[in-house]
PDB file of C-alpha atoms in Angstrom:
ATOM      1  CA  GLY A   1      98.016 107.981  93.773  1.00  0.00           C
ATOM      2  CA  GLN A   2      98.842 111.927  93.627  1.00  0.00           C
ATOM      3  CA  GLN A   3     102.255 113.519  92.724  1.00  0.00           C
ATOM      4  CA  LEU A   4     103.599 116.792  92.794  1.00  0.00           C
ATOM      5  CA  ASN A   5     105.311 118.413  89.806  1.00  0.00           C
ATOM      6  CA  GLN A   6     108.930 118.061  89.496  1.00  0.00           C
ATOM      7  CA  SER A   7     111.038 120.150  87.761  1.00  0.00           C
ATOM      8  CA  PRO A   8     113.378 119.938  85.629  1.00  0.00           C
ATOM      9  CA  GLN A   9     113.021 115.972  85.129  1.00  0.00           C
ATOM     10  CA  SER A  10     116.909 115.131  85.083  1.00  0.00           C
ATOM     11  CA  MET A  11     120.036 117.720  84.538  1.00  0.00           C
ATOM     12  CA  PHE A  12     123.785 117.475  83.764  1.00  0.00           C
ATOM     13  CA  ILE A  13     126.061 119.800  85.012  1.00  0.00           C
ATOM     14  CA  GLN A  14     129.642 119.774  85.693  1.00  0.00           C
ATOM     15  CA  GLU A  15     131.454 119.826  88.942  1.00  0.00           C
ATOM     16  CA  GLY A  16     131.083 123.214  91.167  1.00  0.00           C
ATOM     17  CA  GLU A  17     128.105 124.334  88.988  1.00  0.00           C
ATOM     18  CA  ASP A  18     124.971 125.546  90.791  1.00  0.00           C
ATOM     19  CA  VAL A  19     122.313 123.365  90.931  1.00  0.00           C
ATOM     20  CA  SER A  20     118.103 124.463  90.988  1.00  0.00           C
ATOM     21  CA  MET A  21     115.519 122.442  91.493  1.00  0.00           C
ATOM     22  CA  ASN A  22     111.446 122.844  92.040  1.00  0.00           C
ATOM     23  CA  CYS A  23     108.045 121.083  92.660  1.00  0.00           C
ATOM     24  CA  THR A  24     104.257 122.980  92.531  1.00  0.00           C
ATOM     25  CA  SER A  25     101.228 121.552  93.727  1.00  0.00           C
ATOM     26  CA  SER A  26      97.717 122.621  92.777  1.00  0.00           C
ATOM     27  CA  SER A  27      97.711 121.542  96.400  1.00  0.00           C
ATOM     28  CA  ILE A  28      98.717 123.565  99.621  1.00  0.00           C
ATOM     29  CA  PHE A  29     100.580 121.790 101.702  1.00  0.00           C
ATOM     30  CA  ASN A  30     101.689 122.266 105.831  1.00  0.00           C
ATOM     31  CA  THR A  31     105.268 120.665 105.573  1.00  0.00           C
ATOM     32  CA  TRP A  32     107.582 119.825 102.614  1.00  0.00           C
ATOM     33  CA  LEU A  33     110.356 117.687 102.255  1.00  0.00           C
ATOM     34  CA  TRP A  34     113.695 117.025  99.955  1.00  0.00           C
ATOM     35  CA  TYR A  35     114.749 113.447  99.662  1.00  0.00           C
ATOM     36  CA  LYS A  36     117.414 112.405  97.893  1.00  0.00           C
ATOM     37  CA  GLN A  37     117.858 109.150  96.142  1.00  0.00           C
ATOM     38  CA  ASP A  38     120.716 106.205  95.579  1.00  0.00           C
ATOM     39  CA  PRO A  39     120.208 102.909  92.978  1.00  0.00           C
ATOM     40  CA  GLY A  40     118.941 100.106  95.144  1.00  0.00           C
ATOM     41  CA  GLU A  41     118.804 102.160  97.665  1.00  0.00           C
ATOM     42  CA  GLY A  42     115.431 103.959 100.207  1.00  0.00           C
ATOM     43  CA  PRO A  43     114.924 107.796 100.027  1.00  0.00           C
ATOM     44  CA  VAL A  44     117.793 109.971 102.059  1.00  0.00           C
ATOM     45  CA  LEU A  45     116.395 112.752 103.764  1.00  0.00           C
ATOM     46  CA  LEU A  46     117.698 116.332 102.725  1.00  0.00           C
ATOM     47  CA  ILE A  47     115.450 118.890 104.048  1.00  0.00           C
ATOM     48  CA  ALA A  48     112.305 119.768 106.300  1.00  0.00           C
ATOM     49  CA  LEU A  49     110.278 122.409 105.477  1.00  0.00           C
ATOM     50  CA  TYR A  50     107.207 123.841 107.977  1.00  0.00           C
ATOM     51  CA  LYS A  51     106.602 127.076 108.077  1.00  0.00           C
ATOM     52  CA  ALA A  52     105.690 129.143 104.647  1.00  0.00           C
ATOM     53  CA  GLY A  53     108.571 131.263 103.606  1.00  0.00           C
ATOM     54  CA  GLU A  54     111.209 128.983 105.666  1.00  0.00           C
ATOM     55  CA  LEU A  55     114.170 129.076 104.285  1.00  0.00           C
ATOM     56  CA  THR A  56     116.791 125.437 104.927  1.00  0.00           C
ATOM     57  CA  SER A  57     120.081 124.967 105.320  1.00  0.00           C
ATOM     58  CA  ASN A  58     122.098 121.767 105.858  1.00  0.00           C
ATOM     59  CA  GLY A  59     125.615 121.830 103.997  1.00  0.00           C
ATOM     60  CA  ARG A  60     125.868 123.076 100.648  1.00  0.00           C
ATOM     61  CA  LEU A  61     121.985 123.142 100.299  1.00  0.00           C
ATOM     62  CA  THR A  62     119.699 124.898 100.735  1.00  0.00           C
ATOM     63  CA  ALA A  63     115.399 124.696 100.067  1.00  0.00           C
ATOM     64  CA  GLN A  64     113.025 126.934 101.117  1.00  0.00           C
ATOM     65  CA  PHE A  65     109.001 126.952 101.472  1.00  0.00           C
ATOM     66  CA  GLY A  66     107.008 129.073  98.872  1.00  0.00           C
ATOM     67  CA  ILE A  67     105.046 131.864 100.290  1.00  0.00           C
ATOM     68  CA  THR A  68     101.748 129.956  98.921  1.00  0.00           C
ATOM     69  CA  ARG A  69     102.467 126.889 100.356  1.00  0.00           C
ATOM     70  CA  LYS A  70     101.847 125.572  96.929  1.00  0.00           C
ATOM     71  CA  ASP A  71     105.888 125.424  95.910  1.00  0.00           C
ATOM     72  CA  SER A  72     109.237 124.781  97.073  1.00  0.00           C
ATOM     73  CA  PHE A  73     112.772 125.214  96.020  1.00  0.00           C
ATOM     74  CA  LEU A  74     116.476 123.172  96.528  1.00  0.00           C
ATOM     75  CA  ASN A  75     119.342 124.098  95.796  1.00  0.00           C
ATOM     76  CA  ILE A  76     122.678 122.527  95.243  1.00  0.00           C
ATOM     77  CA  SER A  77     125.727 124.780  95.499  1.00  0.00           C
ATOM     78  CA  ALA A  78     129.105 123.866  94.072  1.00  0.00           C
ATOM     79  CA  SER A  79     128.233 120.414  93.096  1.00  0.00           C
ATOM     80  CA  ILE A  80     130.685 117.054  93.478  1.00  0.00           C
ATOM     81  CA  PRO A  81     130.200 113.898  91.738  1.00  0.00           C
ATOM     82  CA  SER A  82     128.416 112.360  94.696  1.00  0.00           C
ATOM     83  CA  ASP A  83     125.498 114.779  94.367  1.00  0.00           C
ATOM     84  CA  VAL A  84     124.485 112.255  91.761  1.00  0.00           C
ATOM     85  CA  GLY A  85     121.622 110.980  92.138  1.00  0.00           C
ATOM     86  CA  ILE A  86     117.545 111.363  92.336  1.00  0.00           C
ATOM     87  CA  TYR A  87     116.119 114.032  94.225  1.00  0.00           C
ATOM     88  CA  PHE A  88     112.578 114.084  95.597  1.00  0.00           C
ATOM     89  CA  CYS A  89     110.122 116.788  97.188  1.00  0.00           C
ATOM     90  CA  ALA A  90     107.315 115.440  99.007  1.00  0.00           C
ATOM     91  CA  GLY A  91     104.153 117.391 100.961  1.00  0.00           C
ATOM     92  CA  ARG A  92     102.291 116.918 103.418  1.00  0.00           C
ATOM     93  CA  GLY A  93      98.697 118.149 103.696  1.00  0.00           C
ATOM     94  CA  ALA A  94      97.523 119.268 107.439  1.00  0.00           C
ATOM     95  CA  GLY A  95      98.418 116.321 110.730  1.00  0.00           C
ATOM     96  CA  THR A  96     101.116 114.998 110.385  1.00  0.00           C
ATOM     97  CA  ALA A  97      99.634 111.312 110.074  1.00  0.00           C
ATOM     98  CA  SER A  98      98.769 112.328 106.261  1.00  0.00           C
ATOM     99  CA  LYS A  99     100.163 110.780 103.953  1.00  0.00           C
ATOM    100  CA  LEU A 100     103.176 112.033 101.764  1.00  0.00           C
ATOM    101  CA  THR A 101     102.664 112.376  98.147  1.00  0.00           C
ATOM    102  CA  PHE A 102     106.031 112.814  96.344  1.00  0.00           C
ATOM    103  CA  GLY A 103     107.296 114.531  93.312  1.00  0.00           C
ATOM    104  CA  THR A 104     107.680 112.951  90.290  1.00  0.00           C
ATOM    105  CA  GLY A 105     111.820 113.170  90.672  1.00  0.00           C
ATOM    106  CA  THR A 106     114.836 114.820  89.686  1.00  0.00           C
ATOM    107  CA  ARG A 107     117.708 112.725  87.890  1.00  0.00           C
ATOM    108  CA  LEU A 108     120.780 115.253  88.227  1.00  0.00           C
ATOM    109  CA  GLN A 109     124.320 113.578  86.880  1.00  0.00           C
ATOM    110  CA  VAL A 110     127.316 115.908  87.643  1.00  0.00           C
ATOM    111  CA  THR A 111     130.477 115.553  84.913  1.00  0.00           C
ATOM    112  CA  LEU A 112     133.861 116.478  86.074  1.00  0.00           C
TER     113      LEU A 112
ATOM    114  CA  GLY B   1     118.251 111.505 112.219  1.00  0.00           C
ATOM    115  CA  ALA B   2     115.617 108.042 113.141  1.00  0.00           C
ATOM    116  CA  VAL B   3     116.244 104.617 111.827  1.00  0.00           C
ATOM    117  CA  VAL B   4     114.761 102.018 109.751  1.00  0.00           C
ATOM    118  CA  SER B   5     116.057  98.815 109.099  1.00  0.00           C
ATOM    119  CA  GLN B   6     114.097  96.736 106.308  1.00  0.00           C
ATOM    120  CA  HIS B   7     114.682  93.408 104.952  1.00  0.00           C
ATOM    121  CA  PRO B   8     115.672  91.693 103.221  1.00  0.00           C
ATOM    122  CA  SER B   9     117.241  93.719 100.502  1.00  0.00           C
ATOM    123  CA  ARG B  10     116.475  91.928  97.450  1.00  0.00           C
ATOM    124  CA  VAL B  11     114.924  88.414  96.957  1.00  0.00           C
ATOM    125  CA  ILE B  12     114.172  86.568  93.708  1.00  0.00           C
ATOM    126  CA  CYS B  13     111.235  83.710  94.291  1.00  0.00           C
ATOM    127  CA  LYS B  14     109.462  81.978  92.241  1.00  0.00           C
ATOM    128  CA  SER B  15     106.186  82.589  90.684  1.00  0.00           C
ATOM    129  CA  GLY B  16     103.504  81.965  93.122  1.00  0.00           C
ATOM    130  CA  THR B  17     105.231  81.476  95.812  1.00  0.00           C
ATOM    131  CA  SER B  18     104.461  84.223  98.955  1.00  0.00           C
ATOM    132  CA  VAL B  19     107.329  86.696 100.209  1.00  0.00           C
ATOM    133  CA  LYS B  20     107.420  89.158 103.506  1.00  0.00           C
ATOM    134  CA  ILE B  21     109.402  92.212 103.928  1.00  0.00           C
ATOM    135  CA  GLU B  22     110.657  92.996 107.562  1.00  0.00           C
ATOM    136  CA  CYS B  23     110.384  96.794 108.524  1.00  0.00           C
ATOM    137  CA  ARG B  24     111.670  97.887 111.537  1.00  0.00           C
ATOM    138  CA  SER B  25     112.316 101.030 113.460  1.00  0.00           C
ATOM    139  CA  LEU B  26     115.076 100.250 115.318  1.00  0.00           C
ATOM    140  CA  ASP B  27     115.387 103.873 117.553  1.00  0.00           C
ATOM    141  CA  PHE B  28     111.915 105.233 117.590  1.00  0.00           C
ATOM    142  CA  GLN B  29     108.620 103.801 117.763  1.00  0.00           C
ATOM    143  CA  ALA B  30     106.137 103.838 115.165  1.00  0.00           C
ATOM    144  CA  THR B  31     102.411 103.630 115.761  1.00  0.00           C
ATOM    145  CA  THR B  32     102.413 104.028 111.831  1.00  0.00           C
ATOM    146  CA  MET B  33     104.377 102.490 108.534  1.00  0.00           C
ATOM    147  CA  PHE B  34     103.728 103.685 105.572  1.00  0.00           C
ATOM    148  CA  TRP B  35     104.487 101.187 102.661  1.00  0.00           C
ATOM    149  CA  TYR B  36     105.539 102.393  99.076  1.00  0.00           C
ATOM    150  CA  ARG B  37     106.437 100.155  95.563  1.00  0.00           C
ATOM    151  CA  GLN B  38     108.520 102.304  93.068  1.00  0.00           C
ATOM    152  CA  PHE B  39     109.206 100.871  89.613  1.00  0.00           C
ATOM    153  CA  PRO B  40     112.589 102.183  87.453  1.00  0.00           C
ATOM    154  CA  LYS B  41     112.602 105.752  86.903  1.00  0.00           C
ATOM    155  CA  GLN B  42     109.476 106.216  88.938  1.00  0.00           C
ATOM    156  CA  SER B  43     108.194 108.075  91.645  1.00  0.00           C
ATOM    157  CA  LEU B  44     107.465 106.260  95.184  1.00  0.00           C
ATOM    158  CA  MET B  45     103.832 105.414  95.428  1.00  0.00           C
ATOM    159  CA  LEU B  46     102.000 104.734  97.927  1.00  0.00           C
ATOM    160  CA  MET B  47      99.945 101.173  98.885  1.00  0.00           C
ATOM    161  CA  ALA B  48      99.309 100.920 102.416  1.00  0.00           C
ATOM    162  CA  THR B  49      99.775 102.714 105.414  1.00  0.00           C
ATOM    163  CA  SER B  50     100.017 100.278 107.958  1.00  0.00           C
ATOM    164  CA  ASN B  51      98.890 100.881 112.038  1.00  0.00           C
ATOM    165  CA  GLU B  52     100.008  99.343 115.031  1.00  0.00           C
ATOM    166  CA  GLY B  53      97.251  97.521 116.360  1.00  0.00           C
ATOM    167  CA  SER B  54      95.186  97.512 113.698  1.00  0.00           C
ATOM    168  CA  LYS B  55      93.561  96.378 110.771  1.00  0.00           C
ATOM    169  CA  ALA B  56      95.991  98.466 107.668  1.00  0.00           C
ATOM    170  CA  THR B  57      94.553 101.339 105.418  1.00  0.00           C
ATOM    171  CA  TYR B  58      94.901 100.411 101.184  1.00  0.00           C
ATOM    172  CA  GLU B  59      95.295 102.878  98.191  1.00  0.00           C
ATOM    173  CA  GLN B  60      92.540 102.803  96.341  1.00  0.00           C
ATOM    174  CA  GLY B  61      93.861 100.165  93.427  1.00  0.00           C
ATOM    175  CA  VAL B  62      96.423  98.008  95.895  1.00  0.00           C
ATOM    176  CA  GLU B  63      94.458  94.747  96.374  1.00  0.00           C
ATOM    177  CA  LYS B  64      94.355  93.990 100.431  1.00  0.00           C
ATOM    178  CA  ASP B  65      93.980  90.471  99.791  1.00  0.00           C
ATOM    179  CA  LYS B  66      97.800  90.100  97.484  1.00  0.00           C
ATOM    180  CA  PHE B  67      99.816  92.794 100.181  1.00  0.00           C
ATOM    181  CA  LEU B  68      99.009  91.804 102.991  1.00  0.00           C
ATOM    182  CA  ILE B  69     100.191  94.136 106.366  1.00  0.00           C
ATOM    183  CA  ASN B  70     100.643  93.351 109.427  1.00  0.00           C
ATOM    184  CA  HIS B  71     101.715  95.809 112.477  1.00  0.00           C
ATOM    185  CA  ALA B  72     101.639  93.791 115.283  1.00  0.00           C
ATOM    186  CA  SER B  73     104.292  95.678 117.592  1.00  0.00           C
ATOM    187  CA  LEU B  74     105.692  99.693 117.354  1.00  0.00           C
ATOM    188  CA  THR B  75     108.441  98.699 115.709  1.00  0.00           C
ATOM    189  CA  LEU B  76     107.339  95.998 113.268  1.00  0.00           C
ATOM    190  CA  SER B  77     105.718  96.437 109.848  1.00  0.00           C
ATOM    191  CA  THR B  78     105.702  93.407 107.866  1.00  0.00           C
ATOM    192  CA  LEU B  79     104.479  93.501 104.120  1.00  0.00           C
ATOM    193  CA  THR B  80     103.584  90.088 102.293  1.00  0.00           C
ATOM    194  CA  VAL B  81     103.118  89.676  98.657  1.00  0.00           C
ATOM    195  CA  THR B  82     101.311  86.649  98.288  1.00  0.00           C
ATOM    196  CA  SER B  83     100.926  84.206  95.257  1.00  0.00           C
ATOM    197  CA  ALA B  84     103.520  86.763  93.425  1.00  0.00           C
ATOM    198  CA  HIS B  85     103.739  87.123  90.249  1.00  0.00           C
ATOM    199  CA  PRO B  86     105.855  88.249  87.604  1.00  0.00           C
ATOM    200  CA  GLU B  87     104.202  91.748  87.950  1.00  0.00           C
ATOM    201  CA  ASP B  88     105.128  92.033  90.586  1.00  0.00           C
ATOM    202  CA  SER B  89     108.180  92.382  90.641  1.00  0.00           C
ATOM    203  CA  SER B  90     108.885  96.066  91.684  1.00  0.00           C
ATOM    204  CA  PHE B  91     111.837  97.875  94.743  1.00  0.00           C
ATOM    205  CA  TYR B  92     109.030  98.620  97.459  1.00  0.00           C
ATOM    206  CA  ILE B  93     110.123 100.409 100.139  1.00  0.00           C
ATOM    207  CA  CYS B  94     109.142 100.828 104.128  1.00  0.00           C
ATOM    208  CA  SER B  95     108.900 104.414 105.748  1.00  0.00           C
ATOM    209  CA  ALA B  96     108.346 105.446 109.522  1.00  0.00           C
ATOM    210  CA  GLY B  97     107.442 108.873 111.098  1.00  0.00           C
ATOM    211  CA  LYS B  98     109.422 110.430 113.754  1.00  0.00           C
ATOM    212  CA  GLN B  99     108.562 114.127 114.888  1.00  0.00           C
ATOM    213  CA  GLY B 100     106.809 114.820 111.062  1.00  0.00           C
ATOM    214  CA  GLU B 101     109.966 113.739 109.579  1.00  0.00           C
ATOM    215  CA  LEU B 102     109.453 110.345 107.121  1.00  0.00           C
ATOM    216  CA  PHE B 103     112.143 108.275 107.476  1.00  0.00           C
ATOM    217  CA  PHE B 104     112.806 105.216 104.943  1.00  0.00           C
ATOM    218  CA  GLY B 105     113.724 101.593 105.036  1.00  0.00           C
ATOM    219  CA  SER B 106     116.582 100.970 102.459  1.00  0.00           C
ATOM    220  CA  GLY B 107     114.139  99.545 100.643  1.00  0.00           C
ATOM    221  CA  THR B 108     113.649  95.285  98.653  1.00  0.00           C
ATOM    222  CA  GLN B 109     113.816  94.620  95.235  1.00  0.00           C
ATOM    223  CA  LEU B 110     111.517  91.992  95.081  1.00  0.00           C
ATOM    224  CA  SER B 111     111.992  89.793  90.916  1.00  0.00           C
ATOM    225  CA  VAL B 112     109.579  87.474  90.574  1.00  0.00           C
ATOM    226  CA  LEU B 113     110.465  84.520  87.978  1.00  0.00           C
TER     227      LEU B 113
END
């Protein structure tokens, strides 16, 4: 199946640092979603974006829907150890029943 | 957020047996549910779309006779891995949509011996 390019693939950061990751696609999406997945668990929705240019925050997390509708980024400020996990972006085309396409994931590890 | 319950969380079975995985939307009705497969350190790959009251739609390369999907009610979809083999060992995750957002179950780790 199709996948979105997500970068970086993995990152090691120190507690307290800010983190930035992004997702790019060759296709236009109408919805961007960001998920976090812990080992052995299903993904948990962090932020949903519905409009080009939209900037949405959820606590220390901020995500933006790119103006071209082909990209999105996620920022995590002042990282803490529990931020460790895999972050996936996902995009959906026109129509709410359209399937989600997932990014390749960014593995985040936070050191004390 | 909405709650999607998936059961069992882990199953170990012998080669040749069939395994059924249940996915329930606990606080909303879902006419459509999705089944994904995830290999270690990889992204989620959509296997099929489960449609309440009608046949599931399978992605290219996914054998419908191998992965039987039943969506008999608005809150329950089941995936049955028939005649499981070691190569079917994987993490299977279901999801259901509510108001444009997709919520996931906690996943089922299938190990076929």
